[in-house]
mmCIF file of C-alpha atoms in Angstrom:
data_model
loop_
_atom_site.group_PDB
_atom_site.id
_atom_site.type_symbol
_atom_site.label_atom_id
_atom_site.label_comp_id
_atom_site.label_asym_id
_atom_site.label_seq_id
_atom_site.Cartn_x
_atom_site.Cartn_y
_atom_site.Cartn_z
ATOM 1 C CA UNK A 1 115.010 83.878 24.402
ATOM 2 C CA UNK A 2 111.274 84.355 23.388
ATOM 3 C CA UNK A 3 111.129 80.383 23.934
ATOM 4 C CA UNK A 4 112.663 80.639 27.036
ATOM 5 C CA UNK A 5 110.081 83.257 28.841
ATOM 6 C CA UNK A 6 107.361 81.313 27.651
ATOM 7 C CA UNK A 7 108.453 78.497 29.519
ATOM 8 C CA UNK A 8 108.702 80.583 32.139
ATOM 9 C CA UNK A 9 104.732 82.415 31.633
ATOM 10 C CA UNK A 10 103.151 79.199 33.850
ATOM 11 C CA UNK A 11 105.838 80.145 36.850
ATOM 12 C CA UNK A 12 105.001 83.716 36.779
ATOM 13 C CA UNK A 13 101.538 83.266 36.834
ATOM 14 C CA UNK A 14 101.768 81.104 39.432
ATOM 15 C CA UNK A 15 103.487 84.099 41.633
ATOM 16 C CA UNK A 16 100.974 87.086 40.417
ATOM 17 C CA UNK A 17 98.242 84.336 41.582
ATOM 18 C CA UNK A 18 100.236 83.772 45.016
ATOM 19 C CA UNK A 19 101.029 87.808 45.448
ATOM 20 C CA UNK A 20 97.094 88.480 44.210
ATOM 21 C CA UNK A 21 95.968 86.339 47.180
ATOM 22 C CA UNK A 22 97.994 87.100 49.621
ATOM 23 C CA UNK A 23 97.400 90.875 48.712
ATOM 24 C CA UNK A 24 93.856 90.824 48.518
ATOM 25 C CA UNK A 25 92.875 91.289 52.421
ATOM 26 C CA UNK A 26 95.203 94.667 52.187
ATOM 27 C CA UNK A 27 93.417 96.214 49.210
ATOM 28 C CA UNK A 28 90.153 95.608 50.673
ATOM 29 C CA UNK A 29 90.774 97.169 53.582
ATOM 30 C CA UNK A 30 92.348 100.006 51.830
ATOM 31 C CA UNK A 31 88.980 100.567 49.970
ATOM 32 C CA UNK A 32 86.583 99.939 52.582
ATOM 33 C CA UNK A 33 88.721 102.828 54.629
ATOM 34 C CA UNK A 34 87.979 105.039 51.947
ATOM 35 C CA UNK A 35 84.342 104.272 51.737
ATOM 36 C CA UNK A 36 81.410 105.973 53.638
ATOM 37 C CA UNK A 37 79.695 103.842 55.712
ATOM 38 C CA UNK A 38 76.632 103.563 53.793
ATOM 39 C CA UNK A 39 78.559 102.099 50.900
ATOM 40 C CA UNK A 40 79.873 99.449 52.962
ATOM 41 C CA UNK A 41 76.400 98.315 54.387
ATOM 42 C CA UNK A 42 74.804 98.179 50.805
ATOM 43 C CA UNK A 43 74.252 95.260 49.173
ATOM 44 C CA UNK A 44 74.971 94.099 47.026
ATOM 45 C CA UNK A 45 78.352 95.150 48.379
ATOM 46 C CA UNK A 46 80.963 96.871 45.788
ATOM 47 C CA UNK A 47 84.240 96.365 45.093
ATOM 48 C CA UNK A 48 85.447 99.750 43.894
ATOM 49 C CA UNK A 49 84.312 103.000 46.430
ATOM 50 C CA UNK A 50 82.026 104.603 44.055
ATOM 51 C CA UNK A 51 82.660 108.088 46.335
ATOM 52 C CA UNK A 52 86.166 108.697 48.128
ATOM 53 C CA UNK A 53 86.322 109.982 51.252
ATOM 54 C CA UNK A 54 88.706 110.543 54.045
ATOM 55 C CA UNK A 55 85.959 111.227 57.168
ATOM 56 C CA UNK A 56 87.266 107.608 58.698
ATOM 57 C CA UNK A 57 90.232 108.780 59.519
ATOM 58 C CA UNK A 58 89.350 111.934 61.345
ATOM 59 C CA UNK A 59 86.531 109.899 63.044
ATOM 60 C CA UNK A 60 89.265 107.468 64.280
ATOM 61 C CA UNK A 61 91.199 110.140 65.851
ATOM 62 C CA UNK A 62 88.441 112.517 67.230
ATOM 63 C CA UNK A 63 86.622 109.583 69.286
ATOM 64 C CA UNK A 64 89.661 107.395 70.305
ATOM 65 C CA UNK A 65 93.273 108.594 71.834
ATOM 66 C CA UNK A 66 95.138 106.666 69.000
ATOM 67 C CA UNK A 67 97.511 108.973 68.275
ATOM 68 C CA UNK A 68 98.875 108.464 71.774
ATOM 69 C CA UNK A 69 98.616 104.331 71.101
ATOM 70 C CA UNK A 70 100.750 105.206 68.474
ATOM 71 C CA UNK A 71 103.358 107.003 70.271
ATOM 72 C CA UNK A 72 103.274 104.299 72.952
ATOM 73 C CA UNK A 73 103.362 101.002 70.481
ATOM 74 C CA UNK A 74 106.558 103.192 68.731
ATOM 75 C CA UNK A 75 108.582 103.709 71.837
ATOM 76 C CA UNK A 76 108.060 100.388 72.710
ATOM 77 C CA UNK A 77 108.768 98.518 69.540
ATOM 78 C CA UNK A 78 111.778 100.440 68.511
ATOM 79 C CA UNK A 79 113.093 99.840 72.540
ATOM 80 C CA UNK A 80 112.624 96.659 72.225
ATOM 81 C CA UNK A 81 114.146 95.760 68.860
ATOM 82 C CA UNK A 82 117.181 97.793 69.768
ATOM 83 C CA UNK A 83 117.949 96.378 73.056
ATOM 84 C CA UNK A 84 117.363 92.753 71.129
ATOM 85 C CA UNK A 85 119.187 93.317 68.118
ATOM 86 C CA UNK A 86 121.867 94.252 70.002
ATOM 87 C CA UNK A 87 122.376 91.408 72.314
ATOM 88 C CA UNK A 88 121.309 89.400 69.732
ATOM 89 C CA UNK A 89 124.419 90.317 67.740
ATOM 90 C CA UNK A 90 126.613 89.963 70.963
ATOM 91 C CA UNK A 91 125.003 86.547 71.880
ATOM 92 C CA UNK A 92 125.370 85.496 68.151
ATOM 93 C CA UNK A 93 128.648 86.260 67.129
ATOM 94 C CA UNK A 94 130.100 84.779 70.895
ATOM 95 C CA UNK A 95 128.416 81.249 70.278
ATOM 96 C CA UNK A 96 129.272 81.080 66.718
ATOM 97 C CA UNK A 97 133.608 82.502 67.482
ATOM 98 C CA UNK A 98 134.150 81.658 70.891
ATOM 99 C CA UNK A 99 134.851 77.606 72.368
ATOM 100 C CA UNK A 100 133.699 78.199 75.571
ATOM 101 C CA UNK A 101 132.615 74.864 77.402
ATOM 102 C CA UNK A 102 128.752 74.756 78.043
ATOM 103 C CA UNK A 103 128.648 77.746 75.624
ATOM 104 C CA UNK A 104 126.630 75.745 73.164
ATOM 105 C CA UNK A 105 124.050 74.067 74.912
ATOM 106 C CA UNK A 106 122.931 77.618 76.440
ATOM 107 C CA UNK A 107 122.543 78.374 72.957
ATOM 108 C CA UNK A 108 120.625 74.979 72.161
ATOM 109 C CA UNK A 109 118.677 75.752 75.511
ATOM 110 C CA UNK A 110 117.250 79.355 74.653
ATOM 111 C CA UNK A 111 115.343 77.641 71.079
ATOM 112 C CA UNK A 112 112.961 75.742 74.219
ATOM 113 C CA UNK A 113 112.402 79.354 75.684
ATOM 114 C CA UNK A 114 111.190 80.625 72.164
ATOM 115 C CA UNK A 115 109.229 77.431 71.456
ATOM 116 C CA UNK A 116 107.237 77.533 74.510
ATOM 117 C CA UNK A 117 103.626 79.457 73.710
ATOM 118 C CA UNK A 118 103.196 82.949 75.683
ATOM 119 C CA UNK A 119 100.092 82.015 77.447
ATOM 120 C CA UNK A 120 101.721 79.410 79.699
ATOM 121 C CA UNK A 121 104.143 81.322 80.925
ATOM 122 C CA UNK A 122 101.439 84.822 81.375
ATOM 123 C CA UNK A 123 100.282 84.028 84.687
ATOM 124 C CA UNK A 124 103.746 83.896 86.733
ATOM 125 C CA UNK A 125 104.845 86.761 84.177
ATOM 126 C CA UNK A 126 102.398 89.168 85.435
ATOM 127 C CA UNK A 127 102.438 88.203 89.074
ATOM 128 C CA UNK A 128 106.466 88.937 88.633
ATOM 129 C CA UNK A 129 105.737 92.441 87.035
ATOM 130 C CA UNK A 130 103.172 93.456 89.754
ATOM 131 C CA UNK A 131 105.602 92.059 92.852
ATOM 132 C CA UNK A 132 108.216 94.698 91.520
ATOM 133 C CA UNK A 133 106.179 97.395 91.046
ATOM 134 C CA UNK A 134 105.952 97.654 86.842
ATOM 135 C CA UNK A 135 102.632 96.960 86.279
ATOM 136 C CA UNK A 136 101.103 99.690 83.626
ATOM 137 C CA UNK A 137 104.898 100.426 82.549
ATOM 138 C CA UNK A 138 106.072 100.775 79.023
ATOM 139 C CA UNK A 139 108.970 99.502 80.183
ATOM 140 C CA UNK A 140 108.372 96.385 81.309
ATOM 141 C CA UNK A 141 106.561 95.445 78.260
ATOM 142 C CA UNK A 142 110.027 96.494 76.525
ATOM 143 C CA UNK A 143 112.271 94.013 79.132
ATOM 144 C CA UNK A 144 109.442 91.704 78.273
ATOM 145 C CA UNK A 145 109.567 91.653 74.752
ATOM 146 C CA UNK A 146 112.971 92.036 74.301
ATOM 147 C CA UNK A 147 113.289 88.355 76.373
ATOM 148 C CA UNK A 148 110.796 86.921 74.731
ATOM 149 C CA UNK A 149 112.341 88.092 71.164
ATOM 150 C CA UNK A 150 116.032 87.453 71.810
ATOM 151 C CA UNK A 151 115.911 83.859 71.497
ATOM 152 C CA UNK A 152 114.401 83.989 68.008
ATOM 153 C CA UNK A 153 117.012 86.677 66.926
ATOM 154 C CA UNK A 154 120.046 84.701 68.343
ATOM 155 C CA UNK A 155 119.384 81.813 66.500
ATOM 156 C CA UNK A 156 119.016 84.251 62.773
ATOM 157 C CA UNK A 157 121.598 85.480 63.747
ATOM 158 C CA UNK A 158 124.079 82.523 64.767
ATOM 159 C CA UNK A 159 123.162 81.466 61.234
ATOM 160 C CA UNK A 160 124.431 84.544 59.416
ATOM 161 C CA UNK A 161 127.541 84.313 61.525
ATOM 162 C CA UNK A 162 128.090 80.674 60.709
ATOM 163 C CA UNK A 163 128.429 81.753 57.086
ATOM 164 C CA UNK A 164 130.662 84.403 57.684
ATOM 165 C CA UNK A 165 134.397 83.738 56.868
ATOM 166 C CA UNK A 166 136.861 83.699 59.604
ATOM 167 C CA UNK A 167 139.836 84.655 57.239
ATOM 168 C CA UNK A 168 139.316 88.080 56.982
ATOM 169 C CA UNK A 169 138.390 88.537 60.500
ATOM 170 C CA UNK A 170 141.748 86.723 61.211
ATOM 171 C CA UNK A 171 143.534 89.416 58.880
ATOM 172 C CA UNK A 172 141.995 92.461 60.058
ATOM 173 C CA UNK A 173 143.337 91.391 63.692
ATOM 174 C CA UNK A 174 146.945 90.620 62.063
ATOM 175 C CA UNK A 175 146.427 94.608 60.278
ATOM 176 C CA UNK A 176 146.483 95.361 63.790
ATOM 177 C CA UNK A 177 142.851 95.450 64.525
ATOM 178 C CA UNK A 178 141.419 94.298 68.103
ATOM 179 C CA UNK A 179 138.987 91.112 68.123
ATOM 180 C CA UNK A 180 136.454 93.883 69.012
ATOM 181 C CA UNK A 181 137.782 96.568 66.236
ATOM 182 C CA UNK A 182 137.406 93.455 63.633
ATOM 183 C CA UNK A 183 134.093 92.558 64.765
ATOM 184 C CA UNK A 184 132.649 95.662 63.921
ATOM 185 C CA UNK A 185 134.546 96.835 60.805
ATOM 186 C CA UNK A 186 134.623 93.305 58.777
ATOM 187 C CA UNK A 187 131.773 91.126 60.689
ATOM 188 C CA UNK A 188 129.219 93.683 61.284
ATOM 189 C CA UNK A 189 129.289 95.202 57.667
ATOM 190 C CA UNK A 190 128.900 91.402 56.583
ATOM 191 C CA UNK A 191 126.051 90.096 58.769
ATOM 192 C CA UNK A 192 123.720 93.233 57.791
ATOM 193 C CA UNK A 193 120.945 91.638 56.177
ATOM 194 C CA UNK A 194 120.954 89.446 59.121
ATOM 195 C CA UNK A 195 120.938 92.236 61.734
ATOM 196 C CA UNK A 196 118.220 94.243 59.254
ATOM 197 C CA UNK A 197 115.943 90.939 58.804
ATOM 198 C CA UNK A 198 116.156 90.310 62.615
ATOM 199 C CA UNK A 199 115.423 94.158 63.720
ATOM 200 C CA UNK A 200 111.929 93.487 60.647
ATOM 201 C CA UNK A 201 110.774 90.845 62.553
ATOM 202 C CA UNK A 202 111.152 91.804 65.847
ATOM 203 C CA UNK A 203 109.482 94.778 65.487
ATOM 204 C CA UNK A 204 106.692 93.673 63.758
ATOM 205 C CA UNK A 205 105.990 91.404 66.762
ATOM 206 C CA UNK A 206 106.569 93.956 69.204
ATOM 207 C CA UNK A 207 104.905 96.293 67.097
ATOM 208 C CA UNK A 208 101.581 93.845 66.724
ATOM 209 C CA UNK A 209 101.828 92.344 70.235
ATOM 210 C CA UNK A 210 98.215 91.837 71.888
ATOM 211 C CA UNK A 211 98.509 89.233 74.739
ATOM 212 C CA UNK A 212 100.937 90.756 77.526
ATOM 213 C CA UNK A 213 100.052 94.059 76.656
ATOM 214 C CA UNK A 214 96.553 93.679 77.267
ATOM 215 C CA UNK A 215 97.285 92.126 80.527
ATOM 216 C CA UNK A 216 99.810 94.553 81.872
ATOM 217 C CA UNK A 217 98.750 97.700 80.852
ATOM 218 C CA UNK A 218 95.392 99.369 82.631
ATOM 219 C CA UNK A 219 95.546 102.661 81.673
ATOM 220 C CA UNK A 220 94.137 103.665 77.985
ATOM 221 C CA UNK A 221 96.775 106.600 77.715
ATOM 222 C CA UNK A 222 99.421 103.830 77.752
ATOM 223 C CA UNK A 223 97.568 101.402 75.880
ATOM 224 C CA UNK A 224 99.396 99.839 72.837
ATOM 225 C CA UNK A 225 97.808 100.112 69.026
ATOM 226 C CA UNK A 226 96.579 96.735 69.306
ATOM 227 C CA UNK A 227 94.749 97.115 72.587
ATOM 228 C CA UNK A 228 93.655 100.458 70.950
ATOM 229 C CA UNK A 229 92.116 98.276 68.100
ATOM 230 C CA UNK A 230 90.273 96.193 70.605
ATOM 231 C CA UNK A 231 88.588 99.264 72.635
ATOM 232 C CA UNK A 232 87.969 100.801 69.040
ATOM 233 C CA UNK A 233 85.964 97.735 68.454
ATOM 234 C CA UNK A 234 83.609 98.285 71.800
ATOM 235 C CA UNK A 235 83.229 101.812 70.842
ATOM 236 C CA UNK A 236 82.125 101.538 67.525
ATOM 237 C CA UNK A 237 80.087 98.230 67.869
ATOM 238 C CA UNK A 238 81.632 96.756 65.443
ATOM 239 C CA UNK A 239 78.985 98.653 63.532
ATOM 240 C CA UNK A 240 81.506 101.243 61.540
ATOM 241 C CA UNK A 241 83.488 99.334 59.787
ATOM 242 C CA UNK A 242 85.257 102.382 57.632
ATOM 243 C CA UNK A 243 86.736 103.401 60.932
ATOM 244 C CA UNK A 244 87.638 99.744 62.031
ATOM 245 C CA UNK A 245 89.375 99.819 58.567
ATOM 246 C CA UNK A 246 91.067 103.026 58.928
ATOM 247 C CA UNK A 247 92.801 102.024 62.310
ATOM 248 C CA UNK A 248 93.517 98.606 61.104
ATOM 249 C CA UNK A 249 95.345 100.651 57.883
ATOM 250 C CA UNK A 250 97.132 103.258 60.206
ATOM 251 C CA UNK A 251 98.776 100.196 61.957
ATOM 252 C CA UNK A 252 100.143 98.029 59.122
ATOM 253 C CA UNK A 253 101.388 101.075 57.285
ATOM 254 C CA UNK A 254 104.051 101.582 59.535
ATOM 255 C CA UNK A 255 105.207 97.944 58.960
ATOM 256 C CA UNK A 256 105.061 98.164 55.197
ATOM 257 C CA UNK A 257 107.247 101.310 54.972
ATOM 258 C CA UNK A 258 109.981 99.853 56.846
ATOM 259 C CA UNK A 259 109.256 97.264 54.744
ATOM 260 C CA UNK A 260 109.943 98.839 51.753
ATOM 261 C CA UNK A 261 112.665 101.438 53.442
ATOM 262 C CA UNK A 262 115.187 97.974 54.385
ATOM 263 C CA UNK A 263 114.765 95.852 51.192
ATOM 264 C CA UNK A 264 117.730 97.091 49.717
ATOM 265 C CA UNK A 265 119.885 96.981 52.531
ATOM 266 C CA UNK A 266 119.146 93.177 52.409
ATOM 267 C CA UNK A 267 120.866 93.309 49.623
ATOM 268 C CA UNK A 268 123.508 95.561 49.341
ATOM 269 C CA UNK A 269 125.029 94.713 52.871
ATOM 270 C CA UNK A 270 126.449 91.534 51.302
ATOM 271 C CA UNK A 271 129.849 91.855 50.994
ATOM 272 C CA UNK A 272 130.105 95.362 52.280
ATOM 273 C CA UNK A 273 132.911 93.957 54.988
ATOM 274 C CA UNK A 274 134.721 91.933 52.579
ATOM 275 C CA UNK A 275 137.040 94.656 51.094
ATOM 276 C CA UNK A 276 140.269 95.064 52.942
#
């Protein structure tokens, strides 16, 4: 056993080295949010805040409205990851049960629509928006997102589907259950680390979204936390960095608690439809 894990010490060192890096950028800006800003212009610079302080964060809010980018880059992100998710999972599950002829290449066709880059397609995008009237609209950047996203989440979740069995579904319809009444009492229960992993990501890119936002939106009440972090930056100067630090803190926390909030769902939704 001993012999065993000390095979195994190189490997683990290898992934404290890998988290360590890969953590570093968040722990810095953790401590330079809780530094004054004369500590963080010193040199030579220090690692460690020698004196804790919380004045960043109530700077942040009293000269900037980012409580209300908040509210806006929530209402928005969770919109848009519900209204994906969910015809994500309708898309998904119809491409991967039913044979319908010319099904599959729509399928095939919406990767291409993921695969092309935003910027190419901003231009005829925002002309669109302002001929209907939905310029500086939340919801338009929700329909927006949620078209740009759904591609992305069909295709995770076409995957999970794929690996689903079709036996039990095929039993639960013989119990008497309808092709819908199966779908959502031995499918759903299956493909939930699919359908949590999918909602993760799409919110994260709805939640960090900077290009069509920034183009759509004109008035700083509706602004998103992103273009918030941008206008913070002409504010400030660029000059405080505690408070740059602070908002840039405030908006990946969110993110990290649902984060840490779905990781066992990832796991324990295995199997959860598989009982009869």
């Amino acid at each position: 056993m001993r012999l065993r894990n000390f095979r195994r010490a190189p490997l683990y060192l290898c992934l404290a080295l890998v988290v360590a890096v890969a953590d570093l950028p968040l722990l810095w800006i953790v401590l330079t949010a809780l530094k004054p800003d004369a500590e963080i212009i010193a040199y030579p610079p220090s690692f460690w805040p020698g004196e804790l302080t919380f004045d960043n964060f109530r700077t942040l809010f009293e000269i900037s409205q980012f409580s209300a980018y908040l509210r806006n880059s929530l209402l928005v992100s969770v919109g848009a990851t519900a209204l994906t998710v969910l015809l994500g999972v309708c898309a998904a599950y119809a491409l991967v049960r039913f044979r319908i002829p010319g099904l599959r290449w729509v399928g095939e066709l919406s990767l291409f629509a993921y695969l092309v880059p935003p910027i190419l397609v901003l231009v005829p995008v925002a002309q669109v928006v302002a001929r209907f009237g939905l310029a500086n609209n939340l919801g338009a950047l929700v329909v927006l997102y949620t078209a740009t996203l759904l591609p992305f989440a069909l295709w995770t979740l076409r995957s999970y589907f794929h690996g689903l069995t079709v036996e039990l579904e095929e039993a639960a319809m013989v119990d008497g259950c309808t092709r819908f009444g199966a779908f959502v009492r031995v499918v759903l229960p299956q493909a939930v680390p699919g359908v949590i992993a999918t909602s993760v990501f799409t919110f994260n890119a709805a939640w960090s979204e900077y290009l069509f936002a920034s183009t759509l939106l004109a008035d700083p009440e509706k602004f998103t936390v992103s273009q918030g972090l941008s206008l913070l930056m002409d504010q400030t100067s660029v000059y405080s960095w505690g408070v740059l630090m602070a908002a840039a803190l405030v908006i990946v926390t969110p993110v990290l608690v649902l984060f840490v909030l779905v990781q066992k769902f990832l796991v324990g939704g295995v199997g959860q439809g598989a009982v009869k």
